Amino acid sequence: MATGVLHRVCGGLGRAKSSAPSAGQLIVWSRGFGTTSSRDRQDSWFKSLFVRKVDPRKDAHANLLTKNEESNLYKIQFHNVKPECLDAYNKLCEEVLPSIHADKYYPCELVGTWNTWYGEQDQAVHLWRYRGGYPALTDVMNKLKQNKEFTEYRKERGKMLMSRRNQLLLEFSFWNEPIPREGPNIYELRSYQLRPGTMIEWGNYWARAIGYRQHNSEAVGGFFSQIGNLYMVHHLWAYKDLQSREDTRNGAWQQEGWDEVVYYTVPLIQHMDSRIMIPTKASPLK
């Protein structure tokens, strides 16, 4: 039977220590990182099919995985636009969204806005940050109801859309906070639908993995859903172009330990997809 090893979420994913954790440390059970030999991997994988690790957590995922000293809430919007309306839609967004972003009356920030280049076509993606969490979100929504320009924007926008959906997200503690960056860049949004009950394990592995993906400043932000599709993770990356993306991703495989992370996180995924996105003129992430 596989043996669980103690380690901390916030302390990264180094090798397991046998010493008892001090007060306040988070304890979770997961597979340790052993040798990378094929036989050991096969044995570990076989055992993982039959062993469900005990998890003594007594707190919500949101409290364990986020930056507790901050209370940022994110909203991601996916708008499927009528193909013939995409240019008009982008122009409409450029006229309205930056003014909301710049107005301190609204406790929110436009993190980025994009059109999908590869993936779902004729799609716009918007990412907002609400500093202050759910109260800030509620405050913004109430104020926008009184904003005639925004009300007109929603009316005109509705004529251009085929469908839309959104999610409320929190950011992983071990990722960067998204900040404006100069371009030109392309962005990749990689979305993972995890198996229920595996979010903590995902966070444990990626707390280690993110160190392998910082060399070209490609890591923009990492988030997990609170409302909308649950057990959904989004990783946002920036690259100069598609070839830079290919070179950067291939480079990660040359680092010892990256293969372990991939090996153990793939079984946690039910579904995944990737969007390559181009920032619009209104996007702070260029």
mmCIF file of N, CA and C in Angstrom, residues 126-256:
data_model
loop_
_atom_site.group_PDB
_atom_site.id
_atom_site.type_symbol
_atom_site.label_atom_id
_atom_site.label_comp_id
_atom_site.label_asym_id
_atom_site.label_seq_id
_atom_site.Cartn_x
_atom_site.Cartn_y
_atom_site.Cartn_z
ATOM 1 N N HIS A 126 -12.757 38.326 -21.376
ATOM 2 C CA HIS A 126 -12.453 39.453 -20.502
ATOM 3 C C HIS A 126 -12.137 38.925 -19.102
ATOM 4 N N LEU A 127 -11.110 39.495 -18.472
ATOM 5 C CA LEU A 127 -10.742 39.119 -17.107
ATOM 6 C C LEU A 127 -10.738 40.377 -16.246
ATOM 7 N N TRP A 128 -11.577 40.378 -15.177
ATOM 8 C CA TRP A 128 -11.697 41.501 -14.253
ATOM 9 C C TRP A 128 -11.208 41.094 -12.875
ATOM 10 N N ARG A 129 -10.659 42.070 -12.153
ATOM 11 C CA ARG A 129 -10.233 41.845 -10.772
ATOM 12 C C ARG A 129 -11.026 42.788 -9.857
ATOM 13 N N TYR A 130 -11.517 42.235 -8.732
ATOM 14 C CA TYR A 130 -12.258 43.006 -7.737
ATOM 15 C C TYR A 130 -11.480 42.969 -6.435
ATOM 16 N N ARG A 131 -10.833 44.085 -6.113
ATOM 17 C CA ARG A 131 -10.054 44.161 -4.878
ATOM 18 C C ARG A 131 -11.027 44.424 -3.725
ATOM 19 N N GLY A 132 -11.138 43.434 -2.851
ATOM 20 C CA GLY A 132 -12.124 43.505 -1.785
ATOM 21 C C GLY A 132 -13.106 42.358 -1.855
ATOM 22 N N GLY A 133 -12.931 41.459 -2.822
ATOM 23 C CA GLY A 133 -13.728 40.239 -2.877
ATOM 24 C C GLY A 133 -15.175 40.459 -3.271
ATOM 25 N N TYR A 134 -16.052 39.653 -2.696
ATOM 26 C CA TYR A 134 -17.471 39.681 -3.060
ATOM 27 C C TYR A 134 -18.136 41.024 -2.762
ATOM 28 N N PRO A 135 -17.825 41.702 -1.658
ATOM 29 C CA PRO A 135 -18.430 43.029 -1.452
ATOM 30 C C PRO A 135 -18.083 44.009 -2.564
ATOM 31 N N ALA A 136 -16.854 43.959 -3.065
ATOM 32 C CA ALA A 136 -16.460 44.841 -4.166
ATOM 33 C C ALA A 136 -17.240 44.502 -5.428
ATOM 34 N N LEU A 137 -17.415 43.207 -5.706
ATOM 35 C CA LEU A 137 -18.196 42.787 -6.865
ATOM 36 C C LEU A 137 -19.625 43.303 -6.766
ATOM 37 N N THR A 138 -20.246 43.150 -5.612
ATOM 38 C CA THR A 138 -21.618 43.612 -5.417
ATOM 39 C C THR A 138 -21.707 45.123 -5.575
ATOM 40 N N ASP A 139 -20.728 45.832 -5.034
ATOM 41 C CA ASP A 139 -20.694 47.287 -5.142
ATOM 42 C C ASP A 139 -20.634 47.724 -6.600
ATOM 43 N N VAL A 140 -19.758 47.091 -7.382
ATOM 44 C CA VAL A 140 -19.625 47.436 -8.802
ATOM 45 C C VAL A 140 -20.929 47.160 -9.550
ATOM 46 N N MET A 141 -21.526 46.011 -9.304
ATOM 47 C CA MET A 141 -22.764 45.659 -9.998
ATOM 48 C C MET A 141 -23.874 46.659 -9.704
ATOM 49 N N ASN A 142 -23.997 47.065 -8.441
ATOM 50 C CA ASN A 142 -25.038 48.024 -8.073
ATOM 51 C C ASN A 142 -24.797 49.384 -8.713
ATOM 52 N N LYS A 143 -23.546 49.808 -8.753
ATOM 53 C CA LYS A 143 -23.233 51.098 -9.355
ATOM 54 C C LYS A 143 -23.425 51.090 -10.861
ATOM 55 N N LEU A 144 -23.084 49.984 -11.511
ATOM 56 C CA LEU A 144 -23.238 49.912 -12.968
ATOM 57 C C LEU A 144 -24.702 49.919 -13.392
ATOM 58 N N LYS A 145 -25.576 49.456 -12.522
ATOM 59 C CA LYS A 145 -27.009 49.510 -12.837
ATOM 60 C C LYS A 145 -27.492 50.941 -12.994
ATOM 61 N N GLN A 146 -26.797 51.876 -12.358
ATOM 62 C CA GLN A 146 -27.164 53.292 -12.424
ATOM 63 C C GLN A 146 -26.397 54.035 -13.523
ATOM 64 N N ASN A 147 -25.511 53.331 -14.207
ATOM 65 C CA ASN A 147 -24.680 53.932 -15.249
ATOM 66 C C ASN A 147 -25.387 53.788 -16.594
ATOM 67 N N LYS A 148 -25.910 54.902 -17.116
ATOM 68 C CA LYS A 148 -26.682 54.850 -18.360
ATOM 69 C C LYS A 148 -25.827 54.413 -19.543
ATOM 70 N N GLU A 149 -24.563 54.850 -19.556
ATOM 71 C CA GLU A 149 -23.678 54.450 -20.647
ATOM 72 C C GLU A 149 -23.478 52.937 -20.649
ATOM 73 N N PHE A 150 -23.295 52.353 -19.457
ATOM 74 C CA PHE A 150 -23.100 50.911 -19.380
ATOM 75 C C PHE A 150 -24.383 50.164 -19.725
ATOM 76 N N THR A 151 -25.509 50.690 -19.311
ATOM 77 C CA THR A 151 -26.790 50.063 -19.657
ATOM 78 C C THR A 151 -26.979 50.031 -21.162
ATOM 79 N N GLU A 152 -26.624 51.115 -21.833
ATOM 80 C CA GLU A 152 -26.727 51.160 -23.298
ATOM 81 C C GLU A 152 -25.721 50.213 -23.937
ATOM 82 N N TYR A 153 -24.547 50.127 -23.349
ATOM 83 C CA TYR A 153 -23.523 49.203 -23.833
ATOM 84 C C TYR A 153 -24.023 47.759 -23.780
ATOM 85 N N ARG A 154 -24.634 47.376 -22.689
ATOM 86 C CA ARG A 154 -25.155 46.015 -22.564
ATOM 87 C C ARG A 154 -26.242 45.731 -23.590
ATOM 88 N N LYS A 155 -27.066 46.729 -23.850
ATOM 89 C CA LYS A 155 -28.137 46.553 -24.819
ATOM 90 C C LYS A 155 -27.573 46.334 -26.227
ATOM 91 N N GLU A 156 -26.604 47.164 -26.599
ATOM 92 C CA GLU A 156 -25.993 47.021 -27.921
ATOM 93 C C GLU A 156 -25.170 45.744 -28.012
ATOM 94 N N ARG A 157 -24.483 45.398 -26.934
ATOM 95 C CA ARG A 157 -23.678 44.182 -26.909
ATOM 96 C C ARG A 157 -24.544 42.948 -27.108
ATOM 97 N N GLY A 158 -25.712 42.942 -26.490
ATOM 98 C CA GLY A 158 -26.606 41.786 -26.589
ATOM 99 C C GLY A 158 -27.008 41.471 -28.013
ATOM 100 N N LYS A 159 -27.067 42.491 -28.869
ATOM 101 C CA LYS A 159 -27.445 42.279 -30.264
ATOM 102 C C LYS A 159 -26.347 41.563 -31.043
ATOM 103 N N MET A 160 -25.139 41.590 -30.509
ATOM 104 C CA MET A 160 -23.988 41.036 -31.223
ATOM 105 C C MET A 160 -23.590 39.643 -30.760
ATOM 106 N N LEU A 161 -24.165 39.168 -29.660
ATOM 107 C CA LEU A 161 -23.721 37.916 -29.056
ATOM 108 C C LEU A 161 -24.614 36.743 -29.438
ATOM 109 N N MET A 162 -23.996 35.566 -29.533
ATOM 110 C CA MET A 162 -24.733 34.318 -29.686
ATOM 111 C C MET A 162 -24.920 33.644 -28.336
ATOM 112 N N SER A 163 -23.918 33.759 -27.464
ATOM 113 C CA SER A 163 -24.008 33.199 -26.112
ATOM 114 C C SER A 163 -22.925 33.833 -25.262
ATOM 115 N N ARG A 164 -23.060 33.684 -23.960
ATOM 116 C CA ARG A 164 -22.038 34.182 -23.040
ATOM 117 C C ARG A 164 -22.096 33.380 -21.742
ATOM 118 N N ARG A 165 -20.979 33.320 -21.060
ATOM 119 C CA ARG A 165 -20.907 32.652 -19.755
ATOM 120 C C ARG A 165 -19.782 33.287 -18.962
ATOM 121 N N ASN A 166 -19.803 33.092 -17.659
ATOM 122 C CA ASN A 166 -18.744 33.632 -16.827
ATOM 123 C C ASN A 166 -18.464 32.715 -15.656
ATOM 124 N N GLN A 167 -17.381 32.994 -14.979
ATOM 125 C CA GLN A 167 -16.989 32.270 -13.767
ATOM 126 C C GLN A 167 -16.386 33.266 -12.791
ATOM 127 N N LEU A 168 -16.572 33.011 -11.507
ATOM 128 C CA LEU A 168 -15.870 33.760 -10.472
ATOM 129 C C LEU A 168 -14.699 32.913 -9.986
ATOM 130 N N LEU A 169 -13.539 33.552 -9.894
ATOM 131 C CA LEU A 169 -12.294 32.837 -9.639
ATOM 132 C C LEU A 169 -11.532 33.440 -8.476
ATOM 133 N N LEU A 170 -10.687 32.613 -7.863
ATOM 134 C CA LEU A 170 -9.673 33.069 -6.921
ATOM 135 C C LEU A 170 -8.310 32.719 -7.506
ATOM 136 N N GLU A 171 -7.266 33.432 -7.058
ATOM 137 C CA GLU A 171 -5.935 33.179 -7.591
ATOM 138 C C GLU A 171 -5.143 32.279 -6.650
ATOM 139 N N PHE A 172 -4.353 31.379 -7.231
ATOM 140 C CA PHE A 172 -3.469 30.535 -6.436
ATOM 141 C C PHE A 172 -2.396 31.389 -5.764
ATOM 142 N N SER A 173 -2.049 31.023 -4.542
ATOM 143 C CA SER A 173 -1.078 31.805 -3.772
ATOM 144 C C SER A 173 0.310 31.781 -4.387
ATOM 145 N N PHE A 174 0.653 30.737 -5.127
ATOM 146 C CA PHE A 174 2.015 30.573 -5.625
ATOM 147 C C PHE A 174 2.199 31.134 -7.033
ATOM 148 N N TRP A 175 1.128 31.682 -7.641
ATOM 149 C CA TRP A 175 1.244 32.322 -8.945
ATOM 150 C C TRP A 175 1.480 33.810 -8.775
ATOM 151 N N ASN A 176 1.962 34.439 -9.873
ATOM 152 C CA ASN A 176 2.071 35.888 -9.907
ATOM 153 C C ASN A 176 0.675 36.506 -9.920
ATOM 154 N N GLU A 177 0.572 37.714 -9.385
ATOM 155 C CA GLU A 177 -0.649 38.484 -9.623
ATOM 156 C C GLU A 177 -0.524 39.131 -10.994
ATOM 157 N N PRO A 178 -1.525 38.997 -11.859
ATOM 158 C CA PRO A 178 -1.422 39.596 -13.198
ATOM 159 C C PRO A 178 -1.272 41.111 -13.114
ATOM 160 N N ILE A 179 -0.265 41.632 -13.788
ATOM 161 C CA ILE A 179 -0.056 43.073 -13.855
ATOM 162 C C ILE A 179 0.116 43.465 -15.321
ATOM 163 N N PRO A 180 -0.164 44.721 -15.669
ATOM 164 C CA PRO A 180 -0.010 45.155 -17.072
ATOM 165 C C PRO A 180 1.396 44.877 -17.581
ATOM 166 N N ARG A 181 1.496 44.486 -18.830
ATOM 167 C CA ARG A 181 2.798 44.251 -19.437
ATOM 168 C C ARG A 181 2.793 44.776 -20.863
ATOM 169 N N GLU A 182 3.980 45.167 -21.297
ATOM 170 C CA GLU A 182 4.131 45.694 -22.647
ATOM 171 C C GLU A 182 4.098 44.549 -23.659
ATOM 172 N N GLY A 183 3.715 44.860 -24.870
ATOM 173 C CA GLY A 183 3.634 43.876 -25.925
ATOM 174 C C GLY A 183 4.614 44.184 -27.047
ATOM 175 N N PRO A 184 4.373 43.569 -28.192
ATOM 176 C CA PRO A 184 3.217 42.698 -28.425
ATOM 177 C C PRO A 184 3.454 41.282 -27.914
ATOM 178 N N ASN A 185 2.396 40.675 -27.385
ATOM 179 C CA ASN A 185 2.430 39.294 -26.928
ATOM 180 C C ASN A 185 1.207 38.559 -27.442
ATOM 181 N N ILE A 186 1.321 37.256 -27.479
ATOM 182 C CA ILE A 186 0.142 36.410 -27.587
ATOM 183 C C ILE A 186 -0.055 35.769 -26.219
ATOM 184 N N TYR A 187 -1.267 35.368 -25.915
ATOM 185 C CA TYR A 187 -1.575 34.787 -24.611
ATOM 186 C C TYR A 187 -2.226 33.419 -24.805
ATOM 187 N N GLU A 188 -1.859 32.515 -23.930
ATOM 188 C CA GLU A 188 -2.488 31.199 -23.938
ATOM 189 C C GLU A 188 -3.245 31.012 -22.636
ATOM 190 N N LEU A 189 -4.526 30.697 -22.758
ATOM 191 C CA LEU A 189 -5.351 30.350 -21.605
ATOM 192 C C LEU A 189 -5.569 28.849 -21.643
ATOM 193 N N ARG A 190 -4.945 28.152 -20.705
ATOM 194 C CA ARG A 190 -5.092 26.701 -20.602
ATOM 195 C C ARG A 190 -6.062 26.416 -19.459
ATOM 196 N N SER A 191 -7.143 25.728 -19.777
ATOM 197 C CA SER A 191 -8.216 25.481 -18.807
ATOM 198 C C SER A 191 -8.310 23.990 -18.536
ATOM 199 N N TYR A 192 -8.373 23.637 -17.258
ATOM 200 C CA TYR A 192 -8.386 22.236 -16.830
ATOM 201 C C TYR A 192 -9.621 21.976 -15.984
ATOM 202 N N GLN A 193 -10.418 21.008 -16.396
ATOM 203 C CA GLN A 193 -11.510 20.533 -15.559
ATOM 204 C C GLN A 193 -10.969 19.368 -14.735
ATOM 205 N N LEU A 194 -10.836 19.582 -13.429
ATOM 206 C CA LEU A 194 -10.252 18.554 -12.565
ATOM 207 C C LEU A 194 -11.309 17.595 -12.045
ATOM 208 N N ARG A 195 -10.847 16.447 -11.626
ATOM 209 C CA ARG A 195 -11.736 15.498 -10.968
ATOM 210 C C ARG A 195 -12.107 16.048 -9.591
ATOM 211 N N PRO A 196 -13.379 15.957 -9.197
ATOM 212 C CA PRO A 196 -13.764 16.472 -7.874
ATOM 213 C C PRO A 196 -12.902 15.879 -6.769
ATOM 214 N N GLY A 197 -12.476 16.740 -5.848
ATOM 215 C CA GLY A 197 -11.665 16.298 -4.729
ATOM 216 C C GLY A 197 -10.174 16.367 -4.950
ATOM 217 N N THR A 198 -9.729 16.858 -6.112
ATOM 218 C CA THR A 198 -8.293 16.839 -6.422
ATOM 219 C C THR A 198 -7.653 18.227 -6.446
ATOM 220 N N MET A 199 -8.395 19.269 -6.078
ATOM 221 C CA MET A 199 -7.860 20.632 -6.198
ATOM 222 C C MET A 199 -6.635 20.848 -5.313
ATOM 223 N N ILE A 200 -6.671 20.330 -4.086
ATOM 224 C CA ILE A 200 -5.535 20.506 -3.193
ATOM 225 C C ILE A 200 -4.302 19.803 -3.748
ATOM 226 N N GLU A 201 -4.478 18.603 -4.264
ATOM 227 C CA GLU A 201 -3.347 17.870 -4.821
ATOM 228 C C GLU A 201 -2.770 18.612 -6.024
ATOM 229 N N TRP A 202 -3.658 19.159 -6.864
ATOM 230 C CA TRP A 202 -3.211 19.967 -8.009
ATOM 231 C C TRP A 202 -2.379 21.155 -7.510
ATOM 232 N N GLY A 203 -2.893 21.840 -6.500
ATOM 233 C CA GLY A 203 -2.177 22.977 -5.960
ATOM 234 C C GLY A 203 -0.816 22.606 -5.402
ATOM 235 N N ASN A 204 -0.730 21.466 -4.744
ATOM 236 C CA ASN A 204 0.545 21.008 -4.202
ATOM 237 C C ASN A 204 1.588 20.811 -5.293
ATOM 238 N N TYR A 205 1.206 20.135 -6.352
ATOM 239 C CA TYR A 205 2.152 19.870 -7.427
ATOM 240 C C TYR A 205 2.544 21.144 -8.158
ATOM 241 N N TRP A 206 1.556 22.023 -8.419
ATOM 242 C CA TRP A 206 1.863 23.234 -9.178
ATOM 243 C C TRP A 206 2.611 24.268 -8.348
ATOM 244 N N ALA A 207 2.547 24.199 -7.035
ATOM 245 C CA ALA A 207 3.382 25.071 -6.213
ATOM 246 C C ALA A 207 4.854 24.792 -6.483
ATOM 247 N N ARG A 208 5.156 23.572 -6.843
ATOM 248 C CA ARG A 208 6.520 23.215 -7.243
ATOM 249 C C ARG A 208 6.736 23.519 -8.718
ATOM 250 N N ALA A 209 5.733 23.207 -9.543
ATOM 251 C CA ALA A 209 5.903 23.288 -10.990
ATOM 252 C C ALA A 209 6.109 24.710 -11.486
ATOM 253 N N ILE A 210 5.491 25.687 -10.823
ATOM 254 C CA ILE A 210 5.567 27.047 -11.335
ATOM 255 C C ILE A 210 7.005 27.547 -11.392
ATOM 256 N N GLY A 211 7.862 26.994 -10.540
ATOM 257 C CA GLY A 211 9.272 27.376 -10.569
ATOM 258 C C GLY A 211 9.967 27.012 -11.864
ATOM 259 N N TYR A 212 9.446 26.006 -12.571
ATOM 260 C CA TYR A 212 10.038 25.594 -13.840
ATOM 261 C C TYR A 212 9.574 26.463 -15.005
ATOM 262 N N ARG A 213 8.557 27.313 -14.754
ATOM 263 C CA ARG A 213 7.931 28.054 -15.853
ATOM 264 C C ARG A 213 8.015 29.570 -15.655
ATOM 265 N N GLN A 214 9.085 30.036 -15.045
ATOM 266 C CA GLN A 214 9.256 31.468 -14.802
ATOM 267 C C GLN A 214 10.438 32.066 -15.572
ATOM 268 N N HIS A 215 11.179 31.246 -16.289
ATOM 269 C CA HIS A 215 12.457 31.687 -16.840
ATOM 270 C C HIS A 215 12.303 32.748 -17.923
ATOM 271 N N ASN A 216 11.214 32.733 -18.655
ATOM 272 C CA ASN A 216 10.975 33.727 -19.709
ATOM 273 C C ASN A 216 9.839 34.676 -19.335
ATOM 274 N N SER A 217 9.542 34.737 -18.045
ATOM 275 C CA SER A 217 8.450 35.591 -17.549
ATOM 276 C C SER A 217 7.134 35.274 -18.243
ATOM 277 N N GLU A 218 6.949 34.007 -18.573
ATOM 278 C CA GLU A 218 5.735 33.636 -19.308
ATOM 279 C C GLU A 218 4.517 33.453 -18.418
ATOM 280 N N ALA A 219 4.714 33.224 -17.121
ATOM 281 C CA ALA A 219 3.588 32.983 -16.215
ATOM 282 C C ALA A 219 2.889 34.299 -15.893
ATOM 283 N N VAL A 220 1.610 34.395 -16.222
ATOM 284 C CA VAL A 220 0.834 35.615 -15.992
ATOM 285 C C VAL A 220 -0.062 35.464 -14.766
ATOM 286 N N GLY A 221 -0.826 34.379 -14.690
ATOM 287 C CA GLY A 221 -1.725 34.190 -13.560
ATOM 288 C C GLY A 221 -2.294 32.789 -13.529
ATOM 289 N N GLY A 222 -2.645 32.339 -12.331
ATOM 290 C CA GLY A 222 -3.264 31.027 -12.140
ATOM 291 C C GLY A 222 -4.473 31.160 -11.239
ATOM 292 N N PHE A 223 -5.602 30.559 -11.638
ATOM 293 C CA PHE A 223 -6.870 30.766 -10.950
ATOM 294 C C PHE A 223 -7.638 29.455 -10.830
ATOM 295 N N PHE A 224 -8.541 29.410 -9.843
ATOM 296 C CA PHE A 224 -9.457 28.272 -9.749
ATOM 297 C C PHE A 224 -10.852 28.801 -9.452
ATOM 298 N N SER A 225 -11.855 28.081 -9.926
ATOM 299 C CA SER A 225 -13.230 28.579 -9.920
ATOM 300 C C SER A 225 -13.871 28.446 -8.552
ATOM 301 N N GLN A 226 -14.745 29.413 -8.257
ATOM 302 C CA GLN A 226 -15.586 29.397 -7.070
ATOM 303 C C GLN A 226 -17.058 29.309 -7.433
ATOM 304 N N ILE A 227 -17.436 29.955 -8.517
ATOM 305 C CA ILE A 227 -18.816 29.920 -9.011
ATOM 306 C C ILE A 227 -18.753 29.764 -10.520
ATOM 307 N N GLY A 228 -19.616 28.920 -11.058
ATOM 308 C CA GLY A 228 -19.576 28.554 -12.468
ATOM 309 C C GLY A 228 -19.204 27.085 -12.545
ATOM 310 N N ASN A 229 -18.442 26.699 -13.548
ATOM 311 C CA ASN A 229 -17.937 25.328 -13.611
ATOM 312 C C ASN A 229 -16.969 25.108 -12.458
ATOM 313 N N LEU A 230 -17.288 24.184 -11.563
ATOM 314 C CA LEU A 230 -16.458 23.956 -10.385
ATOM 315 C C LEU A 230 -15.303 23.006 -10.695
ATOM 316 N N TYR A 231 -14.294 23.036 -9.826
ATOM 317 C CA TYR A 231 -13.050 22.293 -10.033
ATOM 318 C C TYR A 231 -12.432 22.625 -11.381
ATOM 319 N N MET A 232 -12.541 23.889 -11.766
ATOM 320 C CA MET A 232 -11.959 24.387 -13.009
ATOM 321 C C MET A 232 -10.752 25.250 -12.674
ATOM 322 N N VAL A 233 -9.653 24.991 -13.364
ATOM 323 C CA VAL A 233 -8.412 25.742 -13.181
ATOM 324 C C VAL A 233 -8.073 26.431 -14.495
ATOM 325 N N HIS A 234 -7.620 27.684 -14.406
ATOM 326 C CA HIS A 234 -7.158 28.424 -15.578
ATOM 327 C C HIS A 234 -5.731 28.890 -15.342
ATOM 328 N N HIS A 235 -4.842 28.583 -16.281
ATOM 329 C CA HIS A 235 -3.473 29.089 -16.270
ATOM 330 C C HIS A 235 -3.314 30.026 -17.462
ATOM 331 N N LEU A 236 -2.819 31.237 -17.218
ATOM 332 C CA LEU A 236 -2.649 32.237 -18.265
ATOM 333 C C LEU A 236 -1.164 32.484 -18.489
ATOM 334 N N TRP A 237 -0.741 32.343 -19.753
ATOM 335 C CA TRP A 237 0.673 32.475 -20.125
ATOM 336 C C TRP A 237 0.821 33.524 -21.224
ATOM 337 N N ALA A 238 1.983 34.165 -21.272
ATOM 338 C CA ALA A 238 2.290 35.154 -22.307
ATOM 339 C C ALA A 238 3.546 34.724 -23.063
ATOM 340 N N TYR A 239 3.501 34.867 -24.395
ATOM 341 C CA TYR A 239 4.644 34.548 -25.242
ATOM 342 C C TYR A 239 4.757 35.610 -26.335
ATOM 343 N N LYS A 240 5.950 35.733 -26.862
ATOM 344 C CA LYS A 240 6.145 36.691 -27.949
ATOM 345 C C LYS A 240 5.447 36.242 -29.228
ATOM 346 N N ASP A 241 5.474 34.948 -29.474
ATOM 347 C CA ASP A 241 4.828 34.394 -30.664
ATOM 348 C C ASP A 241 4.685 32.895 -30.467
ATOM 349 N N LEU A 242 4.144 32.204 -31.460
ATOM 350 C CA LEU A 242 3.907 30.767 -31.335
ATOM 351 C C LEU A 242 5.217 29.980 -31.244
ATOM 352 N N GLN A 243 6.247 30.437 -31.949
ATOM 353 C CA GLN A 243 7.527 29.727 -31.863
ATOM 354 C C GLN A 243 8.137 29.879 -30.482
ATOM 355 N N SER A 244 8.013 31.075 -29.899
ATOM 356 C CA SER A 244 8.500 31.285 -28.531
ATOM 357 C C SER A 244 7.761 30.383 -27.559
ATOM 358 N N ARG A 245 6.471 30.224 -27.770
ATOM 359 C CA ARG A 245 5.694 29.306 -26.934
ATOM 360 C C ARG A 245 6.246 27.894 -27.042
ATOM 361 N N GLU A 246 6.503 27.448 -28.265
ATOM 362 C CA GLU A 246 7.014 26.088 -28.481
ATOM 363 C C GLU A 246 8.368 25.903 -27.805
ATOM 364 N N ASP A 247 9.258 26.879 -27.979
ATOM 365 C CA ASP A 247 10.598 26.775 -27.400
ATOM 366 C C ASP A 247 10.542 26.779 -25.872
ATOM 367 N N THR A 248 9.692 27.620 -25.304
ATOM 368 C CA THR A 248 9.589 27.718 -23.849
ATOM 369 C C THR A 248 9.041 26.433 -23.248
ATOM 370 N N ARG A 249 8.008 25.894 -23.864
ATOM 371 C CA ARG A 249 7.404 24.667 -23.346
ATOM 372 C C ARG A 249 8.369 23.485 -23.484
ATOM 373 N N ASN A 250 9.096 23.425 -24.595
ATOM 374 C CA ASN A 250 10.075 22.349 -24.759
ATOM 375 C C ASN A 250 11.204 22.485 -23.747
ATOM 376 N N GLY A 251 11.569 23.735 -23.429
ATOM 377 C CA GLY A 251 12.637 23.959 -22.475
ATOM 378 C C GLY A 251 12.311 23.441 -21.082
ATOM 379 N N ALA A 252 11.016 23.463 -20.727
ATOM 380 C CA ALA A 252 10.622 22.981 -19.404
ATOM 381 C C ALA A 252 10.956 21.504 -19.229
ATOM 382 N N TRP A 253 10.896 20.748 -20.321
ATOM 383 C CA TRP A 253 11.170 19.308 -20.230
ATOM 384 C C TRP A 253 12.652 19.015 -19.986
ATOM 385 N N GLN A 254 13.512 19.997 -20.177
ATOM 386 C CA GLN A 254 14.936 19.796 -19.930
ATOM 387 C C GLN A 254 15.289 19.993 -18.460
ATOM 388 N N GLN A 255 14.315 20.429 -17.654
ATOM 389 C CA GLN A 255 14.573 20.669 -16.236
ATOM 390 C C GLN A 255 14.155 19.457 -15.403
ATOM 391 N N GLU A 256 15.049 19.025 -14.567
ATOM 392 C CA GLU A 256 14.770 17.857 -13.731
ATOM 393 C C GLU A 256 13.602 18.142 -12.790
#
